[in-house]
Each structure stands twice: as structure tokens, then as C-alpha cells.
Tab-separated table of C-alpha atoms in Angstrom:
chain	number	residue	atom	x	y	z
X	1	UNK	CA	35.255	47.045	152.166
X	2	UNK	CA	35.015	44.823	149.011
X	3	UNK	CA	32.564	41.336	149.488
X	4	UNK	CA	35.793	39.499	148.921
X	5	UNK	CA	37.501	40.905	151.517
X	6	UNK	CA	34.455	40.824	153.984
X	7	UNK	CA	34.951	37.569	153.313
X	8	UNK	CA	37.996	37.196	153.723
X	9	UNK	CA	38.039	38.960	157.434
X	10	UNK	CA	35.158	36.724	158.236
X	11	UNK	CA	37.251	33.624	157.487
X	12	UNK	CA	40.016	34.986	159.641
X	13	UNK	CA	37.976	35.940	161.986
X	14	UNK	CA	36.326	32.251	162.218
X	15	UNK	CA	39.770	30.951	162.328
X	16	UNK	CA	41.240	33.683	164.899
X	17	UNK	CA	38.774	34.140	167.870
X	18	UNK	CA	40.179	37.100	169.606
X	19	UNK	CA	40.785	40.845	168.647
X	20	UNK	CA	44.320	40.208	169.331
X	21	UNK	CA	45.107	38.000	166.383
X	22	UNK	CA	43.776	40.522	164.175
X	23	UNK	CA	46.063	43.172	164.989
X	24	UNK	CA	48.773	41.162	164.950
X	25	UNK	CA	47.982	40.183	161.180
X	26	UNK	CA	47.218	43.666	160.165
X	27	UNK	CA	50.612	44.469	161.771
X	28	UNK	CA	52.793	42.646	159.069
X	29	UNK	CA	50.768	43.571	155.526
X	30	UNK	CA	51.265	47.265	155.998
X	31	UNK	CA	54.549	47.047	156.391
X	32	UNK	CA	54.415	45.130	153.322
X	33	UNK	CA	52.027	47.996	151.315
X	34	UNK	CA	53.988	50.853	152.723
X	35	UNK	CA	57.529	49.689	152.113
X	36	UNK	CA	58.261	45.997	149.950
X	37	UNK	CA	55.594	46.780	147.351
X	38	UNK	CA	56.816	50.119	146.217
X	39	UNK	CA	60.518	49.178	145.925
X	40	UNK	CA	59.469	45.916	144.435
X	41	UNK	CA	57.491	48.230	141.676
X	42	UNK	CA	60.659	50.568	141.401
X	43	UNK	CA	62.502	48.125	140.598
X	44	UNK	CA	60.365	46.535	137.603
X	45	UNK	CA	59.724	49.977	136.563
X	46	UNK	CA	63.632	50.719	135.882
X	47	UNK	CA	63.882	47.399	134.595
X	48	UNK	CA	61.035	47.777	131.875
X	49	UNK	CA	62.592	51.285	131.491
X	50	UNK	CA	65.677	49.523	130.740
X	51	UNK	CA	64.627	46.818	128.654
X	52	UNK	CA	62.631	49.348	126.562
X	53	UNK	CA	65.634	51.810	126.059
X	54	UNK	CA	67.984	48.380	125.178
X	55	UNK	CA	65.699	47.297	122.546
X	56	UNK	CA	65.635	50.671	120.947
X	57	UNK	CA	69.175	51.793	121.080
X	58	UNK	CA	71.553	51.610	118.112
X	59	UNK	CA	74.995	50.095	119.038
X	60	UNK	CA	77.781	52.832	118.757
X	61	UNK	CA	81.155	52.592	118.137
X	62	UNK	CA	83.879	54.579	120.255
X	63	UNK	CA	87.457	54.820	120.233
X	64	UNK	CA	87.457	55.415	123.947
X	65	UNK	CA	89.722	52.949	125.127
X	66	UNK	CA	91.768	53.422	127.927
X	67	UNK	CA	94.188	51.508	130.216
X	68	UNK	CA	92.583	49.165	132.888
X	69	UNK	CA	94.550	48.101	135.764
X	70	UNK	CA	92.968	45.218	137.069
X	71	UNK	CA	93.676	44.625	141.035
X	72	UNK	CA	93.469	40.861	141.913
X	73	UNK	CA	93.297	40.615	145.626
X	74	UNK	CA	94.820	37.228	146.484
X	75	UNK	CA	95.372	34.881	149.592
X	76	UNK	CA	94.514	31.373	149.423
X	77	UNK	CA	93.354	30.733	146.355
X	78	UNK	CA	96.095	28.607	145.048
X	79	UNK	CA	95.692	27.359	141.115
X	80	UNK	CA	92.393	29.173	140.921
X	81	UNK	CA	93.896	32.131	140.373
X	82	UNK	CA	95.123	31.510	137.347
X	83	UNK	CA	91.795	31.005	135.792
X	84	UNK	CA	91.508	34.588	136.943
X	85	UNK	CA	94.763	35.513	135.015
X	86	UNK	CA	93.528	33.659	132.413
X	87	UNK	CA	89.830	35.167	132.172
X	88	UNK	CA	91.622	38.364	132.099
X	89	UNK	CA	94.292	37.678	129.095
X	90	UNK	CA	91.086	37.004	126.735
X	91	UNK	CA	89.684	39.757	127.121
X	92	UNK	CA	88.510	40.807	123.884
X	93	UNK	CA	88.504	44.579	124.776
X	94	UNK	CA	91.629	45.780	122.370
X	95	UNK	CA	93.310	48.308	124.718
X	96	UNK	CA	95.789	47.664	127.058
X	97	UNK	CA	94.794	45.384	130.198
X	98	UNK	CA	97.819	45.414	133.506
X	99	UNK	CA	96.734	42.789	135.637
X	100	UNK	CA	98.048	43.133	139.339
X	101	UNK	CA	97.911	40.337	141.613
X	102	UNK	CA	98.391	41.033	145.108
X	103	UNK	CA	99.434	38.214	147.030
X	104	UNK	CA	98.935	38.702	150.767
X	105	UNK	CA	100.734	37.184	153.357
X	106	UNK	CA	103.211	35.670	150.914
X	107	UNK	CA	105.404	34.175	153.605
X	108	UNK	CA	102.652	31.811	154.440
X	109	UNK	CA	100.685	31.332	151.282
X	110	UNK	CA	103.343	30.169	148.996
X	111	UNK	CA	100.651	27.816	146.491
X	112	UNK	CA	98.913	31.285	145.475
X	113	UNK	CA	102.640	32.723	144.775
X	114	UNK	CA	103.883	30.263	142.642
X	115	UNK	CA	100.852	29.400	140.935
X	116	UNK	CA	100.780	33.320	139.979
X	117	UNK	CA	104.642	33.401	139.241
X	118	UNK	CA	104.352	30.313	136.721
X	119	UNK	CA	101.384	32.132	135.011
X	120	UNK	CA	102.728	33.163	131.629
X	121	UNK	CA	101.589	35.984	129.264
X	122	UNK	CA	102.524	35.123	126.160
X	123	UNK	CA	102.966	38.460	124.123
X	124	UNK	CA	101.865	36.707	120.449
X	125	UNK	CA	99.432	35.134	121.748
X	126	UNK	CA	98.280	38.297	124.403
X	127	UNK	CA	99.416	41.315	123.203
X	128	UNK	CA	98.524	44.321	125.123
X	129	UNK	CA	98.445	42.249	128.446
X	130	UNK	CA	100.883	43.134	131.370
X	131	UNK	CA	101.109	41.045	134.126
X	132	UNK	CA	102.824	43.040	137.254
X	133	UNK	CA	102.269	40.373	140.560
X	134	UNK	CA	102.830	42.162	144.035
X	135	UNK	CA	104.017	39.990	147.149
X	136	UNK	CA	103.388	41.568	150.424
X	137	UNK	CA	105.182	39.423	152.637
X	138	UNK	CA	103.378	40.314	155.941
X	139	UNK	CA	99.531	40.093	156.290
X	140	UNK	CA	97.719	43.451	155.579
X	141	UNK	CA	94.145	42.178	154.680
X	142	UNK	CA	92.358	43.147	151.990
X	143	UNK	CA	92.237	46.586	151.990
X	144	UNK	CA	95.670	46.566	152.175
X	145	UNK	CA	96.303	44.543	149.458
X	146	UNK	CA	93.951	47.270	147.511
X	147	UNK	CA	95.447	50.350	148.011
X	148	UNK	CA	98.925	48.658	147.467
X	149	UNK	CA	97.807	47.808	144.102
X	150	UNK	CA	96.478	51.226	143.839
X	151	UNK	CA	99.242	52.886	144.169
X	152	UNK	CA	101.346	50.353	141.395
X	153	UNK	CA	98.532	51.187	138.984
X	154	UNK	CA	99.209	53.454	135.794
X	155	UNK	CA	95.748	52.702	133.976
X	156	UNK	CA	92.976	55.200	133.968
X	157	UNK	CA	90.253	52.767	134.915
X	158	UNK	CA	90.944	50.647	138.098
X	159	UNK	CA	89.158	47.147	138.746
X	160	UNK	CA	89.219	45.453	142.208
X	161	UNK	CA	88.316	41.719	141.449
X	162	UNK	CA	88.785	38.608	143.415
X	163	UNK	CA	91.468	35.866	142.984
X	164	UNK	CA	88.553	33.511	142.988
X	165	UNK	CA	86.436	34.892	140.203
X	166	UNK	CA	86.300	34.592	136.449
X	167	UNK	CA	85.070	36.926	133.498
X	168	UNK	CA	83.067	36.694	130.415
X	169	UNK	CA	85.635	37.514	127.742
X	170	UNK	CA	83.414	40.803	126.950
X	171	UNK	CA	83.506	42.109	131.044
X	172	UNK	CA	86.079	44.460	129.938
X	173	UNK	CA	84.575	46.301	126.972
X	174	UNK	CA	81.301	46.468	128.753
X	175	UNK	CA	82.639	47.979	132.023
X	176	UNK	CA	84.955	50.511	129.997
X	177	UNK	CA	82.164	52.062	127.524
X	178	UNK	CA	80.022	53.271	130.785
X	179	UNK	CA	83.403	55.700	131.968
X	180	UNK	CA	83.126	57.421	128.362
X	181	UNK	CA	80.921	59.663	130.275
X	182	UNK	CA	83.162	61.804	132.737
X	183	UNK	CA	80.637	62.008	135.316
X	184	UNK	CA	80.922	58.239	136.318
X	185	UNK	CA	83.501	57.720	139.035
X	186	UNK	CA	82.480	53.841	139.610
X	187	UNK	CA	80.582	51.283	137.476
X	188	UNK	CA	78.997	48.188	139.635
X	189	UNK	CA	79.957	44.577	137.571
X	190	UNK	CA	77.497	41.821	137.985
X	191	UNK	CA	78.293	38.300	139.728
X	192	UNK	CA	77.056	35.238	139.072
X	193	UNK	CA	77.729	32.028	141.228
X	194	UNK	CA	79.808	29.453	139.515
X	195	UNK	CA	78.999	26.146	141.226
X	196	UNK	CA	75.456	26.685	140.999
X	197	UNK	CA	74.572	23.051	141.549
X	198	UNK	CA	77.048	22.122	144.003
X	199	UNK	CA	74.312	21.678	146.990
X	200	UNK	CA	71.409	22.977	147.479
X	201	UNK	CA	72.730	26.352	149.613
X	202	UNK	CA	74.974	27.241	146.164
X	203	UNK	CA	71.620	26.414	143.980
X	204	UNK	CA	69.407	29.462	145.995
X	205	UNK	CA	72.177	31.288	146.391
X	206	UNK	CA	72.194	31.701	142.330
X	207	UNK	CA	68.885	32.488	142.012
X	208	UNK	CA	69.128	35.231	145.149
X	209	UNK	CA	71.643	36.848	142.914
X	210	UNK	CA	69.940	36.570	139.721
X	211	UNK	CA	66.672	38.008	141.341
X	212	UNK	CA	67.846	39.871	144.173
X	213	UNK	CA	71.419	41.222	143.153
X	214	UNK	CA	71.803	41.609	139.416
X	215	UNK	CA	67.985	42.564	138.296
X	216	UNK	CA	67.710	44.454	141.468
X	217	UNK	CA	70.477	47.113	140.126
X	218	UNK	CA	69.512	46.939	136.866
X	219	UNK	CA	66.147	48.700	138.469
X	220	UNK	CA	68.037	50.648	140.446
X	221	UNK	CA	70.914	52.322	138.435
X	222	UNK	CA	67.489	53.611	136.100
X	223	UNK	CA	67.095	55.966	139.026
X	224	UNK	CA	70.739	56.474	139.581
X	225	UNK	CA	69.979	54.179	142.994
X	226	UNK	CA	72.583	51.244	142.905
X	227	UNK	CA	73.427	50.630	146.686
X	228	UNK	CA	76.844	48.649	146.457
X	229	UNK	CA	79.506	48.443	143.858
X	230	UNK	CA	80.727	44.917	144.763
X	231	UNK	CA	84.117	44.629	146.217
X	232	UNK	CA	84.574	40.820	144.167
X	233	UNK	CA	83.833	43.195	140.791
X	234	UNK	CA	84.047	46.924	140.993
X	235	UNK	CA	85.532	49.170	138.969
X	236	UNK	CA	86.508	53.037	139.539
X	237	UNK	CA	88.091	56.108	137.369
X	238	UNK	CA	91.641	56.413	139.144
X	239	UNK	CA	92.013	59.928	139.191
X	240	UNK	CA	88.313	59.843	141.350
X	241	UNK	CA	90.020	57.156	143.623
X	242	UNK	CA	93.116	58.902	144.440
X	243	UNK	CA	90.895	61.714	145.254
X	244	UNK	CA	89.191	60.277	148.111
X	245	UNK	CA	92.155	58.434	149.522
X	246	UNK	CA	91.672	54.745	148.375
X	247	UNK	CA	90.138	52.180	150.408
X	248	UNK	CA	89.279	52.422	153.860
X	249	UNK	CA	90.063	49.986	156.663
X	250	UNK	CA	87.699	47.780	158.924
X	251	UNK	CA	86.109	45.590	156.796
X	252	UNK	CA	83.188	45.795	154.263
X	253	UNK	CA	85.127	47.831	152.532
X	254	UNK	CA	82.877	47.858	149.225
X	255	UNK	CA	79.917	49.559	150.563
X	256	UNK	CA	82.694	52.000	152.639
X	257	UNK	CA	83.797	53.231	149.226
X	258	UNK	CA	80.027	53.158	147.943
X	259	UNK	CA	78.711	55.439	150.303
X	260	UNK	CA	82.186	57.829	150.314
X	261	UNK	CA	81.819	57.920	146.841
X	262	UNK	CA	78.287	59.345	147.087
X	263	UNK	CA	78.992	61.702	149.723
X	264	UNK	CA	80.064	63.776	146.583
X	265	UNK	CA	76.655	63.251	144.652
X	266	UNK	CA	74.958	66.491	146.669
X	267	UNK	CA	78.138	68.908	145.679
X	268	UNK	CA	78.550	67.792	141.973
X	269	UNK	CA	75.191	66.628	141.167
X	270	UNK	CA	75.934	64.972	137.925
X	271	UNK	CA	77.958	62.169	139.352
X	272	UNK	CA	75.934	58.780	138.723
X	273	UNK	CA	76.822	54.855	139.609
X	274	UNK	CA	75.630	52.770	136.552
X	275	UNK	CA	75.243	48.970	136.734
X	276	UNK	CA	76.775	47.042	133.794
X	277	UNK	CA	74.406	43.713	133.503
X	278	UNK	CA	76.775	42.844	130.103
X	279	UNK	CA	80.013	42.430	132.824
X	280	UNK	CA	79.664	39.187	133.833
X	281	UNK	CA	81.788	37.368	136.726
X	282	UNK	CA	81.271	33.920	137.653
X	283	UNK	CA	82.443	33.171	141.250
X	284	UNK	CA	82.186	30.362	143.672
X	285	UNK	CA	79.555	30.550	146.702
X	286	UNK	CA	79.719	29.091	150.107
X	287	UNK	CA	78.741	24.888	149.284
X	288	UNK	CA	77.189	24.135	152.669
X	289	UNK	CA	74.589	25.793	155.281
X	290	UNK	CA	77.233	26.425	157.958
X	291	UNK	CA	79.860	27.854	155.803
X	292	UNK	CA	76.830	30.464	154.231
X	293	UNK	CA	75.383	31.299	157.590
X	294	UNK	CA	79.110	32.343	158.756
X	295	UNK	CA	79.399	34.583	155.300
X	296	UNK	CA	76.144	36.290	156.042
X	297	UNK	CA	77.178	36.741	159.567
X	298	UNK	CA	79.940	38.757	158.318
X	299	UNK	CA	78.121	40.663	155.527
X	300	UNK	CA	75.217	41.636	157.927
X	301	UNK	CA	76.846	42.640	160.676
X	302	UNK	CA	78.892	45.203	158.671
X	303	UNK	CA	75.788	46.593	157.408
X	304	UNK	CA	75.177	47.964	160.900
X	305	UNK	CA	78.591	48.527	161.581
X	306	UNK	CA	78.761	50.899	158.684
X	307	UNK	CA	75.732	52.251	158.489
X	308	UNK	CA	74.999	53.154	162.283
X	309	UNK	CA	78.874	53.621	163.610
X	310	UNK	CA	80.942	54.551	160.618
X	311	UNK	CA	78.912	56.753	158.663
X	312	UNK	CA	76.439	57.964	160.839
X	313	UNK	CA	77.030	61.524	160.402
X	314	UNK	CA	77.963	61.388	156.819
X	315	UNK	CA	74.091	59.864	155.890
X	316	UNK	CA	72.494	63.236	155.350
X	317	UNK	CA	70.612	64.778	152.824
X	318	UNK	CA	73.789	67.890	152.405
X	319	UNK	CA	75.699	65.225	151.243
X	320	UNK	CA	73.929	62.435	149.682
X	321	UNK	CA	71.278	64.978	148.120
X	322	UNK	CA	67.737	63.830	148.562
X	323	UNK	CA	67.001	61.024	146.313
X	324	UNK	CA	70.656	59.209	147.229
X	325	UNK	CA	69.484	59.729	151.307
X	326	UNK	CA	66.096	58.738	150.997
X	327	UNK	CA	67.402	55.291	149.451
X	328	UNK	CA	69.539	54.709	152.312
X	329	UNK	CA	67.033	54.828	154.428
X	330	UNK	CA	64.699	52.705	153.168
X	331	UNK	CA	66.976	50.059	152.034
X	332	UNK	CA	69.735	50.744	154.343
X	333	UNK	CA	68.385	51.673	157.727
X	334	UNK	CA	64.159	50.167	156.854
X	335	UNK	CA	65.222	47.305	155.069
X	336	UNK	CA	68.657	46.162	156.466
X	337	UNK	CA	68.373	47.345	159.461
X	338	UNK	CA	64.986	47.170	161.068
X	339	UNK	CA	62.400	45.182	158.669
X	340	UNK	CA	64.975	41.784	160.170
X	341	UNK	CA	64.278	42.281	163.650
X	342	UNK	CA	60.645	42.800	162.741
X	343	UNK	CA	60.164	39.719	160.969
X	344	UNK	CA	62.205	37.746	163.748
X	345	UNK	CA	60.272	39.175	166.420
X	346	UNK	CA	57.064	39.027	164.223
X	347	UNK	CA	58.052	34.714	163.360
X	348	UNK	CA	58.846	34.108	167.260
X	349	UNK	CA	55.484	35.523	168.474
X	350	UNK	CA	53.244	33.867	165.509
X	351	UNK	CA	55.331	30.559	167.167
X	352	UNK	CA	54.574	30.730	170.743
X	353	UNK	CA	51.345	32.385	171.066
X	354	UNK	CA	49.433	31.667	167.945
X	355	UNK	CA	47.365	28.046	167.916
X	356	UNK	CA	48.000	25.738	165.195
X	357	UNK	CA	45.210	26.449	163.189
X	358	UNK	CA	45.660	29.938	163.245
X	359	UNK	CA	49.361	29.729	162.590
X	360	UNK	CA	49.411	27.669	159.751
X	361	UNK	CA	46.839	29.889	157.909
X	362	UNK	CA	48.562	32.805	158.728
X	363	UNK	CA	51.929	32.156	156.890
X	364	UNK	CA	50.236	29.965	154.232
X	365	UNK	CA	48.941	33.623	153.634
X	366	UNK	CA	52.041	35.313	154.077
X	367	UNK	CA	53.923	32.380	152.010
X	368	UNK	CA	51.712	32.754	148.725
X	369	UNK	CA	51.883	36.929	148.916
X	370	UNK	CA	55.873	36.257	149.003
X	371	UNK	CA	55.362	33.644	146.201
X	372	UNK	CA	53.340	35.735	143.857
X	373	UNK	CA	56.046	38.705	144.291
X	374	UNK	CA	58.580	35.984	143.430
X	375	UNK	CA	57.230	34.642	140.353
X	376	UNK	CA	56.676	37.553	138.953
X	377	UNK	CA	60.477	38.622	139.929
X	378	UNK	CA	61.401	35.539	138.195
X	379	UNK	CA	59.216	36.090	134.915
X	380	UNK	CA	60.801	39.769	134.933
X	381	UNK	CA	64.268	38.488	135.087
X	382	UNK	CA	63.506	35.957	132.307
X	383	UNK	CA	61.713	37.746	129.540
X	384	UNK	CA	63.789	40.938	130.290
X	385	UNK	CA	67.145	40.769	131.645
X	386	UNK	CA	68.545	37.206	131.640
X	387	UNK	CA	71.729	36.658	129.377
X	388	UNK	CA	71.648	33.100	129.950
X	389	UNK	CA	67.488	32.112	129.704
X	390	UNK	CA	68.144	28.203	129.141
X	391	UNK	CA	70.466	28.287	132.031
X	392	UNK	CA	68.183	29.828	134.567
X	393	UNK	CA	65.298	28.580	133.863
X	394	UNK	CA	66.378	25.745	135.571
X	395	UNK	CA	65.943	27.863	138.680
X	396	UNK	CA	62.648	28.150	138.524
X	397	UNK	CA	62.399	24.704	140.392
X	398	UNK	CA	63.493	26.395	143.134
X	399	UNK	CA	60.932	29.519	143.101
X	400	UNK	CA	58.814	27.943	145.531
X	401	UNK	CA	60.995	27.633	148.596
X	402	UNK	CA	62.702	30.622	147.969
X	403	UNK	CA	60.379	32.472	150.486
X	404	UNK	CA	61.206	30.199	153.115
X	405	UNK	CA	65.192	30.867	151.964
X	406	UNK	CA	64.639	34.698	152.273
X	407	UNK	CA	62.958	34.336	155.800
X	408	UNK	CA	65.887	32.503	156.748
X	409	UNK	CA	68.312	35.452	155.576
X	410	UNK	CA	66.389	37.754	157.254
X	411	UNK	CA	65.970	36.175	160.084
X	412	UNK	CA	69.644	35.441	160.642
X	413	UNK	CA	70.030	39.056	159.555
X	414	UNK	CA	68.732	39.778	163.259
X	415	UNK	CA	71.347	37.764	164.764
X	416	UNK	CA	74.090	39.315	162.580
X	417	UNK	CA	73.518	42.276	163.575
X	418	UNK	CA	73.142	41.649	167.274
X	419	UNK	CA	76.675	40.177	167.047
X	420	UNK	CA	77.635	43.226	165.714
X	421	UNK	CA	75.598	45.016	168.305
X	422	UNK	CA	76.952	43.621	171.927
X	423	UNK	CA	80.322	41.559	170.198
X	424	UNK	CA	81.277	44.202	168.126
X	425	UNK	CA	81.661	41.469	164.769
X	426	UNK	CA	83.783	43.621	162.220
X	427	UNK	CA	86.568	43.322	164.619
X	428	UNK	CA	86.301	39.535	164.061
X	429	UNK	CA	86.619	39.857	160.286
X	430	UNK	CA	88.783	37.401	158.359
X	431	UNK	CA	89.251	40.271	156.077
X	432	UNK	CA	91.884	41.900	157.686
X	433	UNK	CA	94.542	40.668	160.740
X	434	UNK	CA	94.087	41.541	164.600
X	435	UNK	CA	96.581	43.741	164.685
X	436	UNK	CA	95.918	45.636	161.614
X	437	UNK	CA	91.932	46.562	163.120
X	438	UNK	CA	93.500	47.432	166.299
X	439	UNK	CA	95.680	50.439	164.849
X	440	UNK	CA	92.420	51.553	163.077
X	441	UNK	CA	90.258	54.234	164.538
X	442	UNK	CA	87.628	52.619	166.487
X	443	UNK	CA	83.880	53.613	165.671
């Protein structure tokens, strides 16, 4: 043992006073060593791989440009759908871009209607921009609203957005090029959050998906790795789509597709998922703690519904091939799944039986490992991928709680998924009606 950490063990030892303590802080850092530091390396390693291969490239010019259909699922939006529309229309990619707004539940959600009937394409102004709105009358839920744009579409490449999100005017172009390559059947869009300083839940919540969302599968998609192809910004090659049926219902129906999709990788084993950091969308994030803890609820719980009822017996190494499976169960099943209940049980314990003493230097500990790992996330992101530096490096301000933010998602991860557990959640999902999930097979 080095003389710093003899010295170190000494101090906690001082501080501690029983055996017991001890195990019960050796108990958390190899967890840590074993499973957060090598992703967290894995991840800076396909971003520097990245970064590297960006700076080096030569842009190229193709002539690849085929017809995106653009799926808008729509409910209760209202007017802000037609920043949407708009977003969409100025698109500088020069092919031809059908925009499909599905309106669901028309009967009862007559603002989002009009305000997409008065939306006008001007043809001079827009050429090569097709505006074909769907009204589905009864409530279907999203994946409903999906497929039924699906099967309306005539463009090659498909994009399922949300009526509540805008696009950088290049999203488009960026998305397309990846698809060149006829062994991508999906391309993951990044998402940023729009009212970034609306409160201080929306402010965290932009750096969590600056740090943890869109640098995350920048690492990721080096290694062919990216575990969700949002269902706010997706897009898919049709002909791939059709294949596999569409969208699924329940709910969650984004990381459904995702892991469908890669049931294939094991039987044509040049099929990839990229990440396109260039395809920007900007959308608005729950504004207060309730309203985020309720969202998370949702998200969380369908992790577990998914990954231990749904696909259970599809997450094996004949399908996923080896790489693909071993992912999933380190982020999916470690990550997701267990390392939430471990920290939760791990945080009660440290409460109740550590003293005070002991406690506080325990997760002052804990708090500056998480801290370092964060800063150097955030210096990563910065110098490397950021397409917007003077905008977030405003967030640094808000590097040093984000530790404590992260132990709060986890935390509540727990509870998400023991509503999912004994209350079975994803029947609960505003995401689709009652009566839709009760014609479903149940899992």
C-alpha cells in the first residue's frame, strides 16, 4: 500500500472506529473501479477518437439526396407546432422534405389542428416542401400516431420528431449524409433543452444532456454502442422500418425500436447506429421539480419494463452479437437497473447508522471523486464536442451540484422502477389511452 494511502486508511480509520465502517466504504469504490470508471474512459476514448478523425477529415460532397418524410407526432401542443413546421421548411438540405403532422385525438385537441391547418408552405418561398397533416379523430397514442404516419410516408428516410421541438436549419443534411452508407438502418439526432434558464430543474437538465446524453453517444457510436435513438429525434431507412413492422405498442417506444433494431446486428453484422452530434433539436424540458420527477418516473420505469418483461428473451448474445449484449448489460441491466437500488440502499444506510462525523467525511469523499469525473466530463465536452462553447460555458456554474443532481436521479431511479415493479407503471403511461394498453399483449 502507497504512504498516501496508509494514510489515508489511518485517517478513516481515526474517524470510523469499527471494522464495520470500513467495509461498508470499500463496498461503494469498487463498484466505482470495476464499472463507472471504465465506461467513463470509453467514452472519452471514442470521443478523442472522434474529435481526432473530425479534425482530419476532408469535407465531401455527395449527390445522395433522398426524400425525408418527417413524422410530427402531435397532441397538445397548440401554436408550438408551427415553429416545428417552420424549423422544418428552412431546412437548407436541397432535396425534397414531406412533413406529416399527426394530430391525435383531433376531436378534442382542436388548437393543435387549426394551428397546423393555417400553417402555410409557400412554394416560392419553400420549394421542395410538402406539407401532408393527418387527423386521427379518436385517441391512439403515440405509437399510433407513428405508424399511421408510416404508412402515409413515400420518402426513403423517415424522421419521428416531436410537435414540441425545433431544428437547426442544417439537422436535415447532417442526418441524411450518415444513410449514404446502406448498412445504417437508424441514425440517433441530438437534443438540446430549449428553456435552459427557465428554473433551476431546466438549467441541470441542459447540462445532463450536454454531458450525459449528447457527448455520451458521441463516445459511444465510436464503438458502434449508442443505446437509444431518441423517440423526440430519430430517424430510420423506411424500407428497414417496414421490415420489422413499425413501432411497437406499450410505451417507451424509442428504446423498443432500439433494441428490435439490433436484434438484427448478430445476423448481418455490418449494421451500425451512428450518432449525428451536427443534428441539432432544441426542445423544452419539464420547468419545475414535480413535473421532472413525474417524467423520470415514466422514463425509468420503462427501462425495467422493457428490459426485464419485454425483451427478456430477445437480450442474448445470438442476437445482439457480443459487443451489442455486453453493453446492455452493463448499461442496461448494471447501470439502469441495479447500480440505483445500490446507491439508494447504500445513501439510506450511510443515513441511519453512520455518526455524523463519519458521514459527512464519507460523502465529502464520495462528492469530490464524482466532482473530479465531472469536470473533466465538462472540459471534454468543451474543448472537443461543444457546437455552442460560449453558450455552455455558462453551465459550468452548475458543475458543482451536479453530483448531488445525479444522486437524486438515481435515487428516484429506485423508486421508478419499484412502481414499475409491484404497480406495473407503463400501464399508467400518458403515452397511449387505457383502452389502447389493454388490447396489447401483456408482458
Amino acid at each position: 500500500m502507497s504512504p498516501l494511502m496508509e494514510q489515508l486508511y489511518s485517517m478513516l480509520s481515526a474517524i470510523m472506529g469499527t471494522d464495520g465502517l470500513s467495509r461498508l466504504f470499500y463496498m461503494l469504490f469498487p463498484l466505482f473501479l470495476v464499472f463507472e470508471l471504465p465506461l467513463t474512459i470509453m467514452v472519452l476514448l471514442g470521443v478523442l477518437r472522434w474529435f481526432a478523425r473530425r479534425r482530419s477529415s476532408v469535407p465531401k460532397t455527395s449527390l445522395y439526396r433522398p426524400k425525408v418524410s418527417c413524422i410530427i407526432t402531435c397532441y397538445s401542443e397548440g401554436m408550438d407546432v408551427q415553429a416545428t413546421l417552420l424549423s422544418l421548411c428552412e431546412q437548407t438540405y436541397p432535396g425534397h422534405i414531406e412533413m406529416i403532422p399527426v394530430v391525435d385525438g383531433a376531436t378534442v385537441n382542436q388548437p393543435t389542428l387549426s394551428a397546423v391547418r393555417r400553417f402555410n408552405v409557400d412554394p416560392l418561398l419553400y420549394p421542395r416542401r410538402h406539407l401532408r397533416p393527418i387527423a386521427k379523430w379518436q385517441r391512439g397514442g403515440r405509437v399510433s400516431s407513428l405508424n399511421a404516419g408510416l404508412s402515409h410516408a413515400s420518402g426513403e428516410i423517415v424522421m419521428a420528431l416531436d410537435g414540441d421541438t425545433s431544428f437547426d436549419n442544417n439537422m436535415v443534411s447532417a442526418i441524411v449524409r450518415n444513410f449514404e452508407d446502406p448498412s445504417v438502418p437508424a441514425v440517433a439526432g441530438s437534443l438540446r433543452v430549449r428553456n435552459v434558464w427557465g428554473s433551476w430543474v431546466t438549467a441541470m437538465q441542459a447540462l445532463e444532456y450536454v454531458l450525459s446524453i449528447h457527448m455520451s453517444k458521441i463516445g459511444l457510436a465510436e464503438w458502434n454502442l449508442v443505446n437509444n435513438v431518441s423517440g423526440a429525434f430519430g430517424a430510420f431507412r423506411r424500407s428497414f422500418l417496414v421490415k420489422i413492422g413499425g413501432w411497437n405498442t406499450h410505451t417507451a417506444e424509442d428504446l423498443d425500436l432500439t433494441l428490435r433494431i439490433k436484434s438484427y446486428f448478430k445476423r448481418h453484422g455490418d449494421l451500425r447506429i451512428p450518432f449525428e452530434p451536427e443534428a441539432i433539436g432544441h426542445t423544452d424540458a419539464p420547468a419545475t421539480l414535480s413535473q421532472f420527477l413525474m417524467q423520470r418516473l415514466r422514463w425509468d420505469g420503462d427501462l425495467f419494463f422493457l428490459y426485464v418483461r419485454k425483451h427478456n428473451h430477445n437480450i442474448n448474445p445470438d442476437l445482439l452479437g457480443w459487443p451489442t449484449f455486453l453493453m446492455i448489460l452493463l448499461s442496461g441491466f448494471f447501470f439502469q437497473l441495479v447500480l440505483p437500488f445500490i446507491i439508494f440502499i447504500y445513501t439510506l444506510l450511510a443515513l441511519f447508522i453512520l455518526p455524523g462525523k463519519t458521514l459527512l467525511f464519507l460523502f465529502a469523499l464520495i462528492y469530490l471523486l464524482y466532482l473530479m469525473i465531472t469536470l473533466l466530463l465538462f472540459g471534454a465536452m468543451l474543448s472537443m464536442v461543444s457546437d455552442r462553447p460560449r453558450q455552455d460555458v455558462t453551465l459550468g456554474l452548475l458543475v458543482p451540484v451536479f453530483p448531488l443532481f445525479m444522486l437524486l436521479i438515481r435515487c428516484w431511479s429506485a423508486v421508478a422502477m419499484l412502481n414499475e415493479m409491484f404497480r406495473r407503471g407503463h400501464e399508467e403511461t400518458s403515452m397511449a389511452p387505457w383502452w389502447v394498453l389493454k388490447r396489447a399483449t401483456r408482458f
